[in-house]
CSV table of C-alpha atoms and ligand atoms in Angstrom, one decimal:
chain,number,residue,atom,x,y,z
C,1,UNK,CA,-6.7,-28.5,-6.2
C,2,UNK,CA,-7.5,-26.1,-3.2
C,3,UNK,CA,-4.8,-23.2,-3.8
C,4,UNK,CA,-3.5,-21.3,-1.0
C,5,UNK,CA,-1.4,-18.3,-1.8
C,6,UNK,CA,0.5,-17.2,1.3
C,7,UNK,CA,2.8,-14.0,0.9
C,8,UNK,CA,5.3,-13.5,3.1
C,9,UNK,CA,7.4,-10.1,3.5
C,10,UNK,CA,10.7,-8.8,3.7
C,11,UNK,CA,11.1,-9.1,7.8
C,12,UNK,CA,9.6,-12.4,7.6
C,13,UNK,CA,12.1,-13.8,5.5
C,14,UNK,CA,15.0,-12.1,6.7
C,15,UNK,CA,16.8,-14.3,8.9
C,16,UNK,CA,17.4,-18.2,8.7
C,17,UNK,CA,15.1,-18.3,11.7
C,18,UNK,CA,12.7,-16.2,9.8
C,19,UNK,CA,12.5,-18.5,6.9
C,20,UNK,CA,12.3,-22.1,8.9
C,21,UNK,CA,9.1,-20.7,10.4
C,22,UNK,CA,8.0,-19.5,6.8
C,23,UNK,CA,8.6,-23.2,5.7
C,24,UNK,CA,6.6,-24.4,8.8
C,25,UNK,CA,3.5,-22.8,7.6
C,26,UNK,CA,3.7,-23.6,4.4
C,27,UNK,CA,4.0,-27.3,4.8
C,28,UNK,CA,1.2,-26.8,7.5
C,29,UNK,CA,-1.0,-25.8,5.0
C,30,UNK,CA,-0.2,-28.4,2.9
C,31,UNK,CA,-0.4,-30.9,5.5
C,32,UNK,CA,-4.1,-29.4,5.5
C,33,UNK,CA,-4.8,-30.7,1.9
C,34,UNK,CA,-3.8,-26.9,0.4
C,35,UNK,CA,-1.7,-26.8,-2.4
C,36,UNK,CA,0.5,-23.7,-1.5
C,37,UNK,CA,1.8,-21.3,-4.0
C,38,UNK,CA,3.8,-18.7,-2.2
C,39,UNK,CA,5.3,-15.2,-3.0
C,40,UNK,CA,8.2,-14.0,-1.3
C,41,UNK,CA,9.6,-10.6,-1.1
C,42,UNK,CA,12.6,-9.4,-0.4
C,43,UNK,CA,14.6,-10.5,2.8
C,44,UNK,CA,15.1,-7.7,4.9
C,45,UNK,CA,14.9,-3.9,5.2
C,46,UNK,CA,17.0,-1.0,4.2
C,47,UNK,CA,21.0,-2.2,5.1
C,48,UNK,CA,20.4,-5.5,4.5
C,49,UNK,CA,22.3,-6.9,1.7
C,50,UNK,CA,19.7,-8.3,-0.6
C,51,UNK,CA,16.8,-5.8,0.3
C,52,UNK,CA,14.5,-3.8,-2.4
C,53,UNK,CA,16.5,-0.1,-0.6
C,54,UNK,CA,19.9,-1.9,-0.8
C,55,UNK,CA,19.7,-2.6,-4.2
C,56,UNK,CA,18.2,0.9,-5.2
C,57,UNK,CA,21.0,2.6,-2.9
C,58,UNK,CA,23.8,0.5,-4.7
C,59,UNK,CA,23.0,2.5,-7.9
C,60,UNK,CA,21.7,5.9,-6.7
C,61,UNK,CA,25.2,6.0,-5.1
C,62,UNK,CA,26.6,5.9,-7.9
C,63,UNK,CA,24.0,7.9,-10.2
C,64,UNK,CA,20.6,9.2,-9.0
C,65,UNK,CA,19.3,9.2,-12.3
C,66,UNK,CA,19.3,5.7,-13.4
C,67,UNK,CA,16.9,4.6,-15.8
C,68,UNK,CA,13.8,3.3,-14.4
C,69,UNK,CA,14.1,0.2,-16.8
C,70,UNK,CA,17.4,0.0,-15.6
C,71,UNK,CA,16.3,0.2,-11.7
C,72,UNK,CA,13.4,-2.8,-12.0
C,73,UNK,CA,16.3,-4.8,-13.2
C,74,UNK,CA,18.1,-4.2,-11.1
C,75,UNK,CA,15.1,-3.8,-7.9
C,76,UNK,CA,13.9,-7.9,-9.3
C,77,UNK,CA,17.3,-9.2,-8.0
C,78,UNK,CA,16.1,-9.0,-4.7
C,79,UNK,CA,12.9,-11.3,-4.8
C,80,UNK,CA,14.6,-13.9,-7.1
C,81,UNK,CA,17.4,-14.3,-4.9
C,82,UNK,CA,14.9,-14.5,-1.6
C,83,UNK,CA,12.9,-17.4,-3.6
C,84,UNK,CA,15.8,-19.6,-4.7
C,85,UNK,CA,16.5,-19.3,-0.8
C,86,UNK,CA,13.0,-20.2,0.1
C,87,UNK,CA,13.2,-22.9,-2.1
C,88,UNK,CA,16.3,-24.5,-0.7
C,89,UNK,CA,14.9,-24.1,2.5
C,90,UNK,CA,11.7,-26.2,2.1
C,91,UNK,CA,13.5,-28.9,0.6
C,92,UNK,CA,16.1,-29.2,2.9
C,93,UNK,CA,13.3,-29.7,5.1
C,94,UNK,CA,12.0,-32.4,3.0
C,95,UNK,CA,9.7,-30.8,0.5
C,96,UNK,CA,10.5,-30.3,-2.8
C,97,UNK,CA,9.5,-27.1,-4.4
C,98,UNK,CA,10.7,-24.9,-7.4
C,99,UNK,CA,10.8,-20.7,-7.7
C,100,UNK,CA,9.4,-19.1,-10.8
C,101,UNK,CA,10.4,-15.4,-11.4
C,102,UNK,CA,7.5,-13.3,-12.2
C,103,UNK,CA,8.1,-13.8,-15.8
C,104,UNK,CA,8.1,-17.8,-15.5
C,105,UNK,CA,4.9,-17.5,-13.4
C,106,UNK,CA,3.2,-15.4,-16.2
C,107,UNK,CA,2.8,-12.1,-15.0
C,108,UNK,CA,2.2,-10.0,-17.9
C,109,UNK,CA,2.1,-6.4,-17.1
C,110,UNK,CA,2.5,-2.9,-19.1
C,111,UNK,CA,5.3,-2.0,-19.5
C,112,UNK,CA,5.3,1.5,-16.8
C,113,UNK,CA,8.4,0.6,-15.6
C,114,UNK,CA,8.8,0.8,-11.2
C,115,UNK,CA,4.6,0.9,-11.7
C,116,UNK,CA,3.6,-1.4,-13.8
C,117,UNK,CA,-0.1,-2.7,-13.6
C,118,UNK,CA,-0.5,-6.6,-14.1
C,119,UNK,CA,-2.4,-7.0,-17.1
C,120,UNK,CA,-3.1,-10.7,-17.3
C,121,UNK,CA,-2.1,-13.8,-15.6
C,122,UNK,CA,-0.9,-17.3,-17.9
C,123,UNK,CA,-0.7,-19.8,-14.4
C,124,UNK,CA,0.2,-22.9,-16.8
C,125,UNK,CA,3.6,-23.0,-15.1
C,126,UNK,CA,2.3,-23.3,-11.8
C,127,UNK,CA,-0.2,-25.6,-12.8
C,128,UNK,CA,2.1,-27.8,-13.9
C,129,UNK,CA,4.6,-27.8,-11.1
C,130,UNK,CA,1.6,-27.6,-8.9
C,131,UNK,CA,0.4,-30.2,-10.5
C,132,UNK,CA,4.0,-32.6,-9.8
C,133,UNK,CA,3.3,-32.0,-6.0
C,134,UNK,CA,5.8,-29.2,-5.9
C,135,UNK,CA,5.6,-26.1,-4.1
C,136,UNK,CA,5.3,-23.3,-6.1
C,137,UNK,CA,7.5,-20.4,-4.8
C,138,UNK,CA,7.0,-17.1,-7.2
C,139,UNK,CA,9.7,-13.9,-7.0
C,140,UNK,CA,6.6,-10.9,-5.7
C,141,UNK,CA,6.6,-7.5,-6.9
C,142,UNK,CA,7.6,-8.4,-10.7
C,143,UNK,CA,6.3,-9.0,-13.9
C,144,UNK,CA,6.9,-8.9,-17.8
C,145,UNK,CA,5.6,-6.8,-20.3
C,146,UNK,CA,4.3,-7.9,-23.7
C,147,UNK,CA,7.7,-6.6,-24.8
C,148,UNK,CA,9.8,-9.0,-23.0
C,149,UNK,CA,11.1,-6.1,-20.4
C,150,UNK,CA,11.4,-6.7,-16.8
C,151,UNK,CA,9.0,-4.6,-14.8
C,152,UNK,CA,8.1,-4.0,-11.1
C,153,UNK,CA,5.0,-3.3,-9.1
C,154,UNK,CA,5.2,-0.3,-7.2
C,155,UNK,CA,6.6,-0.2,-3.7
C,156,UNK,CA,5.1,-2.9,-1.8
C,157,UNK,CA,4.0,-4.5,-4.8
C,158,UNK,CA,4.2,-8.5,-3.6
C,159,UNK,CA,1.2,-7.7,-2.5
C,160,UNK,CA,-0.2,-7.3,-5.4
C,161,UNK,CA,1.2,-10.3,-6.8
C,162,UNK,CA,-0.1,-12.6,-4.2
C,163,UNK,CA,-3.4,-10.9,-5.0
C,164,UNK,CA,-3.3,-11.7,-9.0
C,165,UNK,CA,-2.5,-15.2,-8.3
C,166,UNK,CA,-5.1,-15.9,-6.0
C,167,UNK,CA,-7.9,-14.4,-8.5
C,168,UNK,CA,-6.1,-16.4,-11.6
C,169,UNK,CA,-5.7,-20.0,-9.4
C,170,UNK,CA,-9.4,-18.8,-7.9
C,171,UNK,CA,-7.5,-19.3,-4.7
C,172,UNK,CA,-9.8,-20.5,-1.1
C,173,UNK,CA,-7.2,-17.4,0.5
C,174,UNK,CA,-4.8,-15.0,-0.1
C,175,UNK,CA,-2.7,-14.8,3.2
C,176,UNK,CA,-1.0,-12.2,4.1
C,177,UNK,CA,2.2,-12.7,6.5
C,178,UNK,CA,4.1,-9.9,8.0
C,179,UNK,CA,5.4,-8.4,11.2
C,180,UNK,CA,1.8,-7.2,12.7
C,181,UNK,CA,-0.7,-9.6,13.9
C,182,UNK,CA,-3.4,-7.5,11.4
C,183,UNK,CA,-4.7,-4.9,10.3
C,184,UNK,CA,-4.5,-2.5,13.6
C,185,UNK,CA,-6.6,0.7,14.0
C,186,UNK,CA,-3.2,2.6,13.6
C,187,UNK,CA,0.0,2.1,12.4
C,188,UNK,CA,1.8,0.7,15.8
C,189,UNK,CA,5.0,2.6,15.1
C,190,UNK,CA,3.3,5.7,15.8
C,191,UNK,CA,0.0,4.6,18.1
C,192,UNK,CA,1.6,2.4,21.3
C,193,UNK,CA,-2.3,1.0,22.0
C,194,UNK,CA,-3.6,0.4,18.7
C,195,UNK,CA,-5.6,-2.8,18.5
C,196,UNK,CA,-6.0,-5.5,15.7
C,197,UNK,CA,-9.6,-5.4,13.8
C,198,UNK,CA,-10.9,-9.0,13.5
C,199,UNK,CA,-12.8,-8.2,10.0
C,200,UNK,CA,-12.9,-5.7,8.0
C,201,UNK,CA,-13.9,-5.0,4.3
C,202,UNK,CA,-12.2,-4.7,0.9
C,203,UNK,CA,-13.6,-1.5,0.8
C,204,UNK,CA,-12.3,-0.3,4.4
C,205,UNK,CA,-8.8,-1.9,3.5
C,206,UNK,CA,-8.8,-0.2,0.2
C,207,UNK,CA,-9.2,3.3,1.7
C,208,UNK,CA,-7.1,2.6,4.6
C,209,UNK,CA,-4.6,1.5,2.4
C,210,UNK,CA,-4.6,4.3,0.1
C,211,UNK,CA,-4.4,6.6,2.9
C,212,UNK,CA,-1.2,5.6,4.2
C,213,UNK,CA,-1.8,2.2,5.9
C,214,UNK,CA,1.2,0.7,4.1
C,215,UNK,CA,0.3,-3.0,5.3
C,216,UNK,CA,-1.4,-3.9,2.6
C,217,UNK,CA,-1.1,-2.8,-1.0
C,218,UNK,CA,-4.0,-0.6,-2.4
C,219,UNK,CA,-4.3,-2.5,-5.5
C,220,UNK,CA,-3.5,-5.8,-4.5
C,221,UNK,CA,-7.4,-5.5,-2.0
C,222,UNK,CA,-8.9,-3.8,-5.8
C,223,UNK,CA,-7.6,-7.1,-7.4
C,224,UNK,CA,-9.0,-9.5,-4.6
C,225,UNK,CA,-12.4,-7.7,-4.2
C,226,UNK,CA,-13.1,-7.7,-8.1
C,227,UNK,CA,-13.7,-11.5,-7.5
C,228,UNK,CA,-14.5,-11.8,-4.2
C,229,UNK,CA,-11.3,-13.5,-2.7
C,230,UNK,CA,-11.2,-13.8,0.8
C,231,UNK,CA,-7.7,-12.2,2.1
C,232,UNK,CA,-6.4,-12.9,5.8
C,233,UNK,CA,-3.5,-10.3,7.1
C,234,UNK,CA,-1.6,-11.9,9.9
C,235,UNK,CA,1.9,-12.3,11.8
C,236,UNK,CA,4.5,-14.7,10.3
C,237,UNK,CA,6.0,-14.5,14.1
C,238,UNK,CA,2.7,-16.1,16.1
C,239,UNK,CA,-0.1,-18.3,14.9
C,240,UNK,CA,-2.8,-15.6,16.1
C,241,UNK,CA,-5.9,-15.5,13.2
C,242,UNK,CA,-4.9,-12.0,12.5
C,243,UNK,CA,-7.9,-9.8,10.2
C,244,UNK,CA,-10.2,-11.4,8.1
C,245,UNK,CA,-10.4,-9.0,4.9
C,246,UNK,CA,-14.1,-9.8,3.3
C,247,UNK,CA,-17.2,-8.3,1.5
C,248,UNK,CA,-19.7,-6.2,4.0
C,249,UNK,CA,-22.2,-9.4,3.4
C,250,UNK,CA,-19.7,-11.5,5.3
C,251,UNK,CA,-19.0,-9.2,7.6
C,252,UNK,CA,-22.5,-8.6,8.2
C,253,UNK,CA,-23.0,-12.7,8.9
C,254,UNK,CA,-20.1,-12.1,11.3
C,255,UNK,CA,-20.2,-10.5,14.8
C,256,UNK,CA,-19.5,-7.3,13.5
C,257,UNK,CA,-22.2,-4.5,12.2
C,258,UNK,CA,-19.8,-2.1,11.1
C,259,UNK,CA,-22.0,0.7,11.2
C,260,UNK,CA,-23.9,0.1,14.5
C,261,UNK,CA,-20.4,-1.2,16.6
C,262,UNK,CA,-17.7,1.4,14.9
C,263,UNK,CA,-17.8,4.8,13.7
C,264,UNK,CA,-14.4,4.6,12.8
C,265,UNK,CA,-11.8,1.9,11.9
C,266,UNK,CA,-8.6,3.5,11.6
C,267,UNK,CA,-6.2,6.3,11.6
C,268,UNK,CA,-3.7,6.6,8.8
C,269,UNK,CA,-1.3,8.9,8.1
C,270,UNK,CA,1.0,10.1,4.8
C,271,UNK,CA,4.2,12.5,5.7
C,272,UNK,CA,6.3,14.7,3.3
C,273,UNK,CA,3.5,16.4,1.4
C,274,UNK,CA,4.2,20.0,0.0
C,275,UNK,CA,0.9,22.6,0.2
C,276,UNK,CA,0.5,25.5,-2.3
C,277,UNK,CA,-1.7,28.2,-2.3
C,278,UNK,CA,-2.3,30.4,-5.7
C,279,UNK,CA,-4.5,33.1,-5.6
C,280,UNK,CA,-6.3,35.2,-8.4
C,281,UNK,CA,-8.0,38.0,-9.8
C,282,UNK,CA,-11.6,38.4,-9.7
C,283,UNK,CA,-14.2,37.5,-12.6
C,284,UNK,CA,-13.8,35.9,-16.1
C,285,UNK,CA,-9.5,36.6,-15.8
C,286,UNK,CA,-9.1,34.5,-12.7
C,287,UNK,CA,-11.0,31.9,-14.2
C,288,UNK,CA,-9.3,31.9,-17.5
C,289,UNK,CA,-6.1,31.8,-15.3
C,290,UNK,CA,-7.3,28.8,-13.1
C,291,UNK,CA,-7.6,26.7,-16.6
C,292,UNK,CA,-4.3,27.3,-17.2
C,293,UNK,CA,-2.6,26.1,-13.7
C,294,UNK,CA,-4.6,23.4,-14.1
C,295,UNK,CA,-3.4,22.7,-17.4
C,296,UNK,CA,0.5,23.4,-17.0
C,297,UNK,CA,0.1,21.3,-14.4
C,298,UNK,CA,-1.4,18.6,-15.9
C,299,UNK,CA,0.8,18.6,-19.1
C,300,UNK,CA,3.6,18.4,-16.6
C,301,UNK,CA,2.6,14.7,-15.2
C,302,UNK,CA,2.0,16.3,-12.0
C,303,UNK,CA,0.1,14.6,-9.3
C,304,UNK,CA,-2.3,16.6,-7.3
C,305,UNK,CA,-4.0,15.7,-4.0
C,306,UNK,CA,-6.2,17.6,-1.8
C,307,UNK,CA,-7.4,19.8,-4.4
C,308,UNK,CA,-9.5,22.9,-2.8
C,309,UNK,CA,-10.6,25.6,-5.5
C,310,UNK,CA,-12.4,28.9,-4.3
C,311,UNK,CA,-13.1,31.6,-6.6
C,312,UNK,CA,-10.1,34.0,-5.9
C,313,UNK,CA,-7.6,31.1,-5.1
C,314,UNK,CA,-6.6,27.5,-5.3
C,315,UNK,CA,-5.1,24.8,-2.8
C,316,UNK,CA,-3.4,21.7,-3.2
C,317,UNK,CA,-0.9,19.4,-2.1
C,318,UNK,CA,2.0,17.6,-3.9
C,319,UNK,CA,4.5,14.8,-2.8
C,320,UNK,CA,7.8,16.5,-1.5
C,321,UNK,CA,9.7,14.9,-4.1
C,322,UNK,CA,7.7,17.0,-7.1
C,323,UNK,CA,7.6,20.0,-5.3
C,324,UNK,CA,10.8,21.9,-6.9
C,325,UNK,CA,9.3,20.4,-10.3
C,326,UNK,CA,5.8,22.3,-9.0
C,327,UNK,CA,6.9,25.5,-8.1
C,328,UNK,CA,9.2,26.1,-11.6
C,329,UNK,CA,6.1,25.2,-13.1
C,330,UNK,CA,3.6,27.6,-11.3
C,331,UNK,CA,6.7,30.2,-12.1
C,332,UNK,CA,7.3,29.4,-15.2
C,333,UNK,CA,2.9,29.7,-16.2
C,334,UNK,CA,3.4,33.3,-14.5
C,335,UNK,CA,1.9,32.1,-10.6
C,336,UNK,CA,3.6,33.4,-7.3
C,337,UNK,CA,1.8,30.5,-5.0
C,338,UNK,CA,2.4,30.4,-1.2
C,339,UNK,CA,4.0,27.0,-0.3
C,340,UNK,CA,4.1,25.7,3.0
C,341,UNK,CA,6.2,22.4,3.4
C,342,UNK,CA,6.6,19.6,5.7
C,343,UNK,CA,2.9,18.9,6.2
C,344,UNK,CA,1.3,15.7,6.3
C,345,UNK,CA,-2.4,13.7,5.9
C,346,UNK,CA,-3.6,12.7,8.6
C,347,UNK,CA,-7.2,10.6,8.1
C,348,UNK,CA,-10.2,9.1,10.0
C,349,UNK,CA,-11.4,6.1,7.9
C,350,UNK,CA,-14.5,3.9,8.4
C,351,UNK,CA,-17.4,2.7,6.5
C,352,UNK,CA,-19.4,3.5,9.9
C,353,UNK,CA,-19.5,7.1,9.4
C,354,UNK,CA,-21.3,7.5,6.6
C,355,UNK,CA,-24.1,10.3,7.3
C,356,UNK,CA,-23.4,10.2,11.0
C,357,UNK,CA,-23.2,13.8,12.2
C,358,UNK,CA,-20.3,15.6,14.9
C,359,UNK,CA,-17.7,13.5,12.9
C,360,UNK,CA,-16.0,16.6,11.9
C,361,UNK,CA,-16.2,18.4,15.4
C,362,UNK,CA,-15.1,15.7,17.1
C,363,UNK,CA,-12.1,15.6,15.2
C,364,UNK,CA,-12.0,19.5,15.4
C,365,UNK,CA,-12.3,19.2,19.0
C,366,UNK,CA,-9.6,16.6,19.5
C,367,UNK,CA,-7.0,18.2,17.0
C,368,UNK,CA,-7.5,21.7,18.9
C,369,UNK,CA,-7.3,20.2,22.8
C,370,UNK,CA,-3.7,19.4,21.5
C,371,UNK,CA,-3.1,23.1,19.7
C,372,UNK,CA,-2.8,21.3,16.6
C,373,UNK,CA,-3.6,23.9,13.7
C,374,UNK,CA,-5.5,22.2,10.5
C,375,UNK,CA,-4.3,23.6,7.5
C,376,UNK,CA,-6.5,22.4,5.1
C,377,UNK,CA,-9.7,19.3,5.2
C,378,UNK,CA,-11.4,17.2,2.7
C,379,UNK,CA,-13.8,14.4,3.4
C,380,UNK,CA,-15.7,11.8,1.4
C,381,UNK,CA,-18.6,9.1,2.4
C,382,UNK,CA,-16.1,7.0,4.8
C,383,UNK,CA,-13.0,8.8,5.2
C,384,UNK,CA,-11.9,12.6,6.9
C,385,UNK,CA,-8.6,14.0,6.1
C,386,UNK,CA,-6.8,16.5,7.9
C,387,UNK,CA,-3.8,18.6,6.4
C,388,UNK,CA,-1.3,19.2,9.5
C,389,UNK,CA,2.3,19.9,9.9
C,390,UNK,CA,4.7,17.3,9.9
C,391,UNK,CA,5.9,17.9,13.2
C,392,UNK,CA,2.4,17.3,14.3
C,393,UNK,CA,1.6,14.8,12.4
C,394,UNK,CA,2.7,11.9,15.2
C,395,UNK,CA,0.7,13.7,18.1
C,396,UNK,CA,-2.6,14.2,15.5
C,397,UNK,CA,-2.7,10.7,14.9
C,398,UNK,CA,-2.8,10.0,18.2
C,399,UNK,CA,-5.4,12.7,19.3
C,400,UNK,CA,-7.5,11.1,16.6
C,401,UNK,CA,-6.9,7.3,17.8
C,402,UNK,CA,-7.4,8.4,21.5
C,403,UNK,CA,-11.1,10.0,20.2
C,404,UNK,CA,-12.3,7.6,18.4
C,405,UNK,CA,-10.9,4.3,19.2
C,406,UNK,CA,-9.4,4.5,22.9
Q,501,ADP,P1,6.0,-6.5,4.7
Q,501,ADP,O1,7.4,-6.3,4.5
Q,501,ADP,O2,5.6,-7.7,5.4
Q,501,ADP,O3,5.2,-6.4,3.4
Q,501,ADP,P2,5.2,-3.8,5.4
Q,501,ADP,O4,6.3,-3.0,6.1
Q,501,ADP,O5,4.9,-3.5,4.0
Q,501,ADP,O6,5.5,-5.3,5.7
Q,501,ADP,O7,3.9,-3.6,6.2
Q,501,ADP,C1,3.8,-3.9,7.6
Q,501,ADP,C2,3.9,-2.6,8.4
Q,501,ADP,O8,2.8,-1.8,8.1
Q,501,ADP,C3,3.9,-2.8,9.9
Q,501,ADP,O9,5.2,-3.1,10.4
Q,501,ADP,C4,3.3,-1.5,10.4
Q,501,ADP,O10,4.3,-0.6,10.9
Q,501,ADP,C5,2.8,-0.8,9.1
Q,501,ADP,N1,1.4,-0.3,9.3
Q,501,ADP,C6,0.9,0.9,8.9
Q,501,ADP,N2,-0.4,1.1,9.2
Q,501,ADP,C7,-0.8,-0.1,9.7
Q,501,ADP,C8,-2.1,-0.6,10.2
Q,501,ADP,N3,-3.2,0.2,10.2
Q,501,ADP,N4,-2.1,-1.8,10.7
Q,501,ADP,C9,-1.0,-2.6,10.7
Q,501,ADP,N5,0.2,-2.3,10.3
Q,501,ADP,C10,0.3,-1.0,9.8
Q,502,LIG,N1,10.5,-5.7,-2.1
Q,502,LIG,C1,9.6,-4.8,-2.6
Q,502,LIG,C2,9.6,-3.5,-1.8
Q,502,LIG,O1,10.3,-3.4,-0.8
Q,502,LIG,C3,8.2,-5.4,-2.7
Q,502,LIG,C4,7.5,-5.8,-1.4
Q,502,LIG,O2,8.2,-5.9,-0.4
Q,502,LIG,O3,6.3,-6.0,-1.4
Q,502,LIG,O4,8.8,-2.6,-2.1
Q,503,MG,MG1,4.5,-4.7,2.3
């Protein structure tokens, strides 16, 4: 059997509309001689009734502590009632087909409840009703643990399911539908002109998607790369190719030289970040003091990006939503830090900059043209990040796209 998976989001599937053009391409591809297995996520956005937010809402109303067992419950109600949906859809139209929960379709993962990490697939279920001539719709974003509890995969997480069944059915695709034509050189909400990339590789998507590019889930393009699955991100609304996700070898084959053509091959950005600042003695006490922020920090579970350590002080960032948690402990371990909040991550990414010189001062030079103060900067082999303020954040991003891409 050639498998297709083809994963289609929450806007896609939203409307009656919406799902009669999901069906079309899945019986397309079928009438191609795939054998689709298709992951749905939830239908609609925030307000609508069924949606991953409205569900999460419903109960945060009532208590904003519910249990985060309690929450994935309640969070996989949302893909299992978009699949039975899909399901009546496609054979209303003719086809018949059966939905699988996460659980039915063998995701086992551990058991880290609203981030679990899939840690096997058992596809003998949809073998079988593969097998039958049925298509194989499977609830995204969910899995079981070895346990028997519920879990889900992290915001976005569909993804990642659609990824994990194409490496366990060794898939010919894993196609990514959604409400962009591909994967664009910024996000479009914020950059009116950004343009769709034809190729681009796992490891480009992977940092673009770990910097902010919330198209695709980072670890559903780890899960795909480990065994070489192509991916394709394109639009549910038009029947445009959209990006072709690949290793560099292909894309090397292709039209593209990724480090002759382009330096850079996206902007992405991450708001709400919180920046501290702790400074310290001099000599043996300050460093006997660094080891224990680092510690407290640590034991507290805390997160830390954007780490900067000098010998009289040390800078990081932290999401907003730790920050109180961060400060009581920096007070509580005897620190007085400096915070600054509202900033935001603003980052060049592309596998075409490695060991090119004047990245830096070309983004120096845009960011400053528009009076936009860098608070803080941190680079690696193919990405440049930028700490600015939030209110910034928007115009940075375009500076940056302007510079480098148009
Ligand atoms: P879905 O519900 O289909 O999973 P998501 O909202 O998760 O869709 O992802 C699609 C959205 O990702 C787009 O609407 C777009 O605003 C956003 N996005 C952010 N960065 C990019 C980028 N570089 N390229 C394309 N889309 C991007
Ligand atoms: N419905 C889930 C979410 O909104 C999973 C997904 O859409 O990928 O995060
Ligand atoms: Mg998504």
């Amino acid at each position: 059997m050639r498998f297709l998976v083809q994963k289609f989001g929450g806007t896609s599937v939203a409307t009656p509309e919406g799902r009669e053009r999901v069906a079309a391409k899945i019986i397309a591809a079928k009438e191609e001689g795939y054998t689709p297995v298709v992951v749905v996520s939830a239908m609609g956005r925030n307000g609508d009734p069924y949606a991953t937010d409205t569900l999460i809402n419903l109960v945060r109303q009532i208590n904003r502590h519910v249990s985060p067992r309690e929450l994935d419950l309640l969070m996989s109600c949302g893909e299992i009632i978009s699949g039975v949906v899909m399901v009546a859809t496609l054979e209303k139209m003719g086809h018949p087909a059966v939905f699988l929960t996460g659980a039915q379709a063998g995701i086992i993962t551990d058991n880290s409840f609203t981030e679990a990490r899939i840690l096997k697939v058992k596809p003998e279920a949809i073998l079988k009703h593969a097998r039958e001539g049925k298509i194989v719709v499977v609830a995204g974003f969910q899995g079981i643990s070895e346990e028997g509890e519920i879990t889900t995969l992290g915001r976005g997480g569909s993804d990642t399911t659609a990824a994990a069944l194409g490496v366990a059915l060794n898939a010919e695709y894993v196609d990514i539908y959604t409400d962009v034509d591909g994967i664009m050189t910024a996000d479009p909400r914020i950059v009116d002109d950004a343009v769709i990339r034809e190729k681009v590789t796992y490891d480009e998507l992977c940092h673009l998607a770990h910097e902010g590019a919330k198209v695709v889930h980072p670890r559903a393009v780890e899960i795909v790369m480990q065994r070489n699955i192509p991916m394709r991100v394109r639009s549910t609304f038009n029947d445009l190719p959209g990006t072709l996700v690949t290793t560099t070898g292909e894309v090397y084959k292709g039209s593209i030289d990724i480090t002759r053509d382009r330096l850079i091959t996206g902007i992405t950005h991450i708001s709400h970040l919180v920046q501290f600042k702790v400074h310290f003695d001099a000599g043996p006490d300050g460093l006997k003091q660094q080891r224990r922020l680092f510690k407290a920090l640590a034991l507290a579970g805390i997160s830390l990006d954007f780490i900067n350590v000098f010998p009289h002080q040390v800078v990081f960032t932290v999401k907003e939503e730790v920050a109180e948690k961060t400060a009581q402990v920096l007070e509580n371990t005897g620190f007085t830090p400096e915070i600054t909040p509202s900033c935001a991550k603003v980052a060049a990414v592309g596998a075409g900059m490695t060991g090119v010189p004047g990245v830096m001062a070309a983004i120096v030079d845009a960011l400053s043209k528009e009076g936009i103060p860098i608070l803080q900067c941190n680079d690696s082999y193919t990405t440049i990040w930028v700490l600015v303020r939030q209110d910034d954040m928007e115009r940075a991003v375009r500076a940056l796209h302007r510079q480098f891409i148009k």
